[in-house]
C-alpha cells in the first residue's frame, strides 16, 4: 500500500487527500515546521573502532592465553586487561614516550600485576590450609581444566542415565550380532572367504 510509505507527515497528507481520515489539528503546524529528516548511511554500516583497538590486538598477539584467563565479564565493572594495557600505552604515548617503549612498559606492568595476583593467591591458599578451610578457586585456571570441569557432569551422567545406558546396550547387541554374522558364514557356503583351500 502506497499510503504506508514515507514519514508521518507524508502518510497523513495521503490519508487526508484520499478522504480516509479527517484533517488533524496538528497537520498545518507540522507542515509549517516539518520534522528534521536524517539521511541514511550509504552502503554498509562502518565498523566502530576505538583508538586503542590496535594495541588490544597486539596485546592478544603477545599474550594469546589471556583470552582464556582474563575473560570479559559483561556485568562486571572492571575492564579486561587488554583494554587496560592499550589505555596505558596511549597514556604513555601522550606523555611523549615512543610506541615500542610504551608497549614494553605497559607489558611489564601487566606481567607484574599478574605475578602479584598469583602470589596473593598462593599466600591465600597457604592461609586457608593453615586454618583448615578449603582454598578459594584459582583466579588463573587452565582453560583446558575449565572446559573439563564444565564437561565433568556430562561424563558422569553417561554411567547413570537410563537413556544412555539403553543406547549403549543396543549398540553392544548390534555389535555382537554383527560379530556372530561374520563368524557364522554370512559370506556364502565356502566356509570362509576363499572357499576350500
Coordinates of C-alpha atoms in Angstrom, one line a residue:
X1 CA 0.0 0.0 0.0
X2 CA 1.4 3.3 -1.0
X3 CA 0.0 5.3 1.9
X4 CA 2.2 3.4 4.4
X5 CA 5.4 4.7 2.8
X6 CA 7.1 7.8 4.0
X7 CA 7.2 9.6 7.3
X8 CA 4.2 10.6 9.5
X9 CA 3.6 13.9 7.6
X10 CA 3.6 12.3 4.2
X11 CA 1.3 9.4 5.3
X12 CA -1.1 11.8 7.0
X13 CA -1.3 14.0 3.8
X14 CA -2.1 11.0 1.7
X15 CA -4.8 9.8 4.1
X16 CA -6.4 13.3 4.2
X17 CA -6.2 13.7 0.4
X18 CA -7.8 10.3 -0.1
X19 CA -10.6 11.2 2.4
X20 CA -9.6 8.3 4.5
X21 CA -9.4 10.5 7.6
X22 CA -10.3 13.9 8.8
X23 CA -7.7 16.7 8.8
X24 CA -6.0 16.5 12.2
X25 CA -5.4 19.8 14.1
X26 CA -1.7 19.5 14.1
X27 CA -1.3 19.0 10.3
X28 CA -1.0 22.7 9.4
X29 CA 1.6 23.4 12.2
X30 CA 3.6 20.3 11.2
X31 CA 3.5 21.4 7.6
X32 CA 4.8 24.9 8.6
X33 CA 7.7 23.3 10.6
X34 CA 8.3 19.8 9.3
X35 CA 10.4 17.4 11.5
X36 CA 14.1 17.0 10.7
X37 CA 14.9 14.1 8.4
X38 CA 18.2 12.3 8.7
X39 CA 19.9 10.8 5.7
X40 CA 20.5 7.1 5.8
X41 CA 24.1 5.9 5.6
X42 CA 25.3 4.9 2.1
X43 CA 26.2 1.3 1.6
X44 CA 27.5 -0.7 4.6
X45 CA 27.5 0.5 8.1
X46 CA 31.1 1.2 9.1
X47 CA 32.6 -0.7 12.0
X48 CA 33.2 1.3 15.1
X49 CA 36.8 1.4 16.0
X50 CA 38.5 2.8 19.1
X51 CA 42.0 4.3 19.1
X52 CA 43.2 1.5 21.5
X53 CA 42.0 -1.3 19.3
X54 CA 45.4 -1.6 17.6
X55 CA 47.1 -2.2 20.9
X56 CA 44.4 -4.6 22.1
X57 CA 45.2 -6.8 19.0
X58 CA 49.0 -6.5 19.7
X59 CA 48.3 -7.5 23.3
X60 CA 46.4 -10.6 22.3
X61 CA 49.2 -11.5 19.8
X62 CA 51.8 -11.2 22.7
X63 CA 49.5 -12.9 25.3
X64 CA 47.2 -15.4 23.5
X65 CA 46.5 -17.2 26.7
X66 CA 44.9 -14.0 28.1
X67 CA 41.8 -14.7 26.0
X68 CA 41.1 -17.7 28.3
X69 CA 42.4 -16.4 31.6
X70 CA 41.1 -12.8 31.5
X71 CA 37.6 -13.3 30.3
X72 CA 35.4 -10.3 29.6
X73 CA 32.7 -10.1 32.3
X74 CA 29.7 -8.4 30.7
X75 CA 28.1 -7.5 34.0
X76 CA 31.5 -6.5 35.6
X77 CA 32.8 -3.1 36.1
X78 CA 36.5 -3.9 35.6
X79 CA 37.7 -3.6 32.1
X80 CA 39.6 -6.5 30.6
X81 CA 43.4 -6.5 30.9
X82 CA 43.8 -6.0 27.1
X83 CA 41.9 -2.6 27.3
X84 CA 43.9 -1.6 30.4
X85 CA 47.1 -2.4 28.5
X86 CA 46.0 -0.4 25.5
X87 CA 44.9 2.6 27.5
X88 CA 48.2 2.6 29.3
X89 CA 50.1 2.6 26.0
X90 CA 48.0 5.5 24.8
X91 CA 48.6 7.4 28.0
X92 CA 52.4 6.9 27.8
X93 CA 52.4 8.0 24.1
X94 CA 50.6 11.2 25.1
X95 CA 53.3 11.8 27.6
X96 CA 55.9 11.7 24.8
X97 CA 57.2 8.1 25.2
X98 CA 57.9 6.1 22.0
X99 CA 55.4 3.4 20.9
X100 CA 57.8 0.5 21.4
X101 CA 58.9 1.7 24.8
X102 CA 55.3 2.5 25.9
X103 CA 54.3 -1.1 24.9
X104 CA 57.2 -2.5 26.8
X105 CA 56.3 -0.5 30.0
X106 CA 52.7 -1.5 29.7
X107 CA 53.6 -5.1 29.2
X108 CA 55.9 -5.1 32.2
X109 CA 53.2 -3.6 34.3
X110 CA 50.7 -6.2 33.2
X111 CA 53.1 -9.0 34.0
X112 CA 53.9 -7.6 37.4
X113 CA 50.2 -7.3 38.2
X114 CA 49.6 -10.8 37.1
X115 CA 52.5 -12.1 39.1
X116 CA 51.3 -10.2 42.2
X117 CA 47.8 -11.7 41.8
X118 CA 49.3 -15.2 41.5
X119 CA 51.5 -14.6 44.6
X120 CA 48.5 -13.3 46.5
X121 CA 46.5 -16.4 45.6
X122 CA 49.4 -18.7 46.6
X123 CA 49.6 -16.9 50.0
X124 CA 45.8 -17.1 50.4
X125 CA 45.9 -20.9 49.8
X126 CA 48.6 -21.2 52.5
X127 CA 46.5 -19.3 55.0
X128 CA 43.3 -21.3 54.2
X129 CA 45.2 -24.6 54.6
X130 CA 46.6 -23.4 57.9
X131 CA 43.1 -22.6 59.1
X132 CA 41.8 -25.9 57.8
X133 CA 39.5 -24.3 55.3
X134 CA 39.0 -25.1 51.6
X135 CA 41.1 -22.8 49.4
X136 CA 39.3 -20.3 47.1
X137 CA 39.1 -21.0 43.3
X138 CA 42.2 -20.2 41.2
X139 CA 41.9 -16.8 39.5
X140 CA 44.1 -18.1 36.6
X141 CA 42.9 -21.7 36.0
X142 CA 43.9 -23.6 32.9
X143 CA 41.4 -23.2 30.0
X144 CA 41.5 -26.9 29.5
X145 CA 40.7 -27.6 33.1
X146 CA 37.8 -25.1 33.0
X147 CA 36.3 -26.9 30.0
X148 CA 36.8 -30.3 31.6
X149 CA 35.1 -29.0 34.8
X150 CA 32.1 -28.0 32.7
X151 CA 32.0 -31.4 30.9
X152 CA 32.5 -33.4 34.1
X153 CA 28.8 -33.7 34.9
X154 CA 28.1 -35.0 31.4
X155 CA 30.9 -37.5 31.6
X156 CA 29.5 -38.8 34.9
X157 CA 25.9 -38.8 33.6
X158 CA 26.7 -41.4 30.9
X159 CA 27.1 -44.1 33.6
X160 CA 23.8 -43.3 35.3
X161 CA 21.4 -42.0 32.7
X162 CA 19.0 -44.8 31.7
X163 CA 18.5 -43.5 28.2
X164 CA 22.2 -43.5 27.6
X165 CA 22.5 -47.0 29.1
X166 CA 19.8 -48.2 26.8
X167 CA 21.6 -46.9 23.8
X168 CA 24.9 -48.5 24.9
X169 CA 23.1 -51.8 25.4
X170 CA 21.5 -51.7 21.9
X171 CA 24.9 -50.8 20.4
X172 CA 26.5 -53.8 22.2
X173 CA 23.8 -56.1 21.0
X174 CA 24.2 -54.9 17.4
X175 CA 27.9 -55.3 17.5
X176 CA 27.5 -58.8 18.9
X177 CA 25.0 -59.7 16.2
X178 CA 27.5 -58.4 13.5
X179 CA 30.3 -60.5 15.0
X180 CA 28.1 -63.7 15.1
X181 CA 27.0 -63.0 11.5
X182 CA 30.7 -62.8 10.4
X183 CA 31.6 -65.9 12.2
X184 CA 28.6 -67.9 11.2
X185 CA 29.4 -67.9 7.5
X186 CA 27.4 -64.9 6.4
X187 CA 29.5 -64.7 3.2
X188 CA 28.3 -67.8 1.4
X189 CA 28.7 -71.6 1.6
X190 CA 32.5 -71.9 1.2
X191 CA 33.3 -71.8 4.9
X192 CA 35.2 -68.5 4.8
X193 CA 36.4 -66.0 2.3
X194 CA 38.1 -68.1 -0.3
X195 CA 36.2 -71.3 -0.1
X196 CA 38.1 -74.6 0.3
X197 CA 41.9 -74.5 0.4

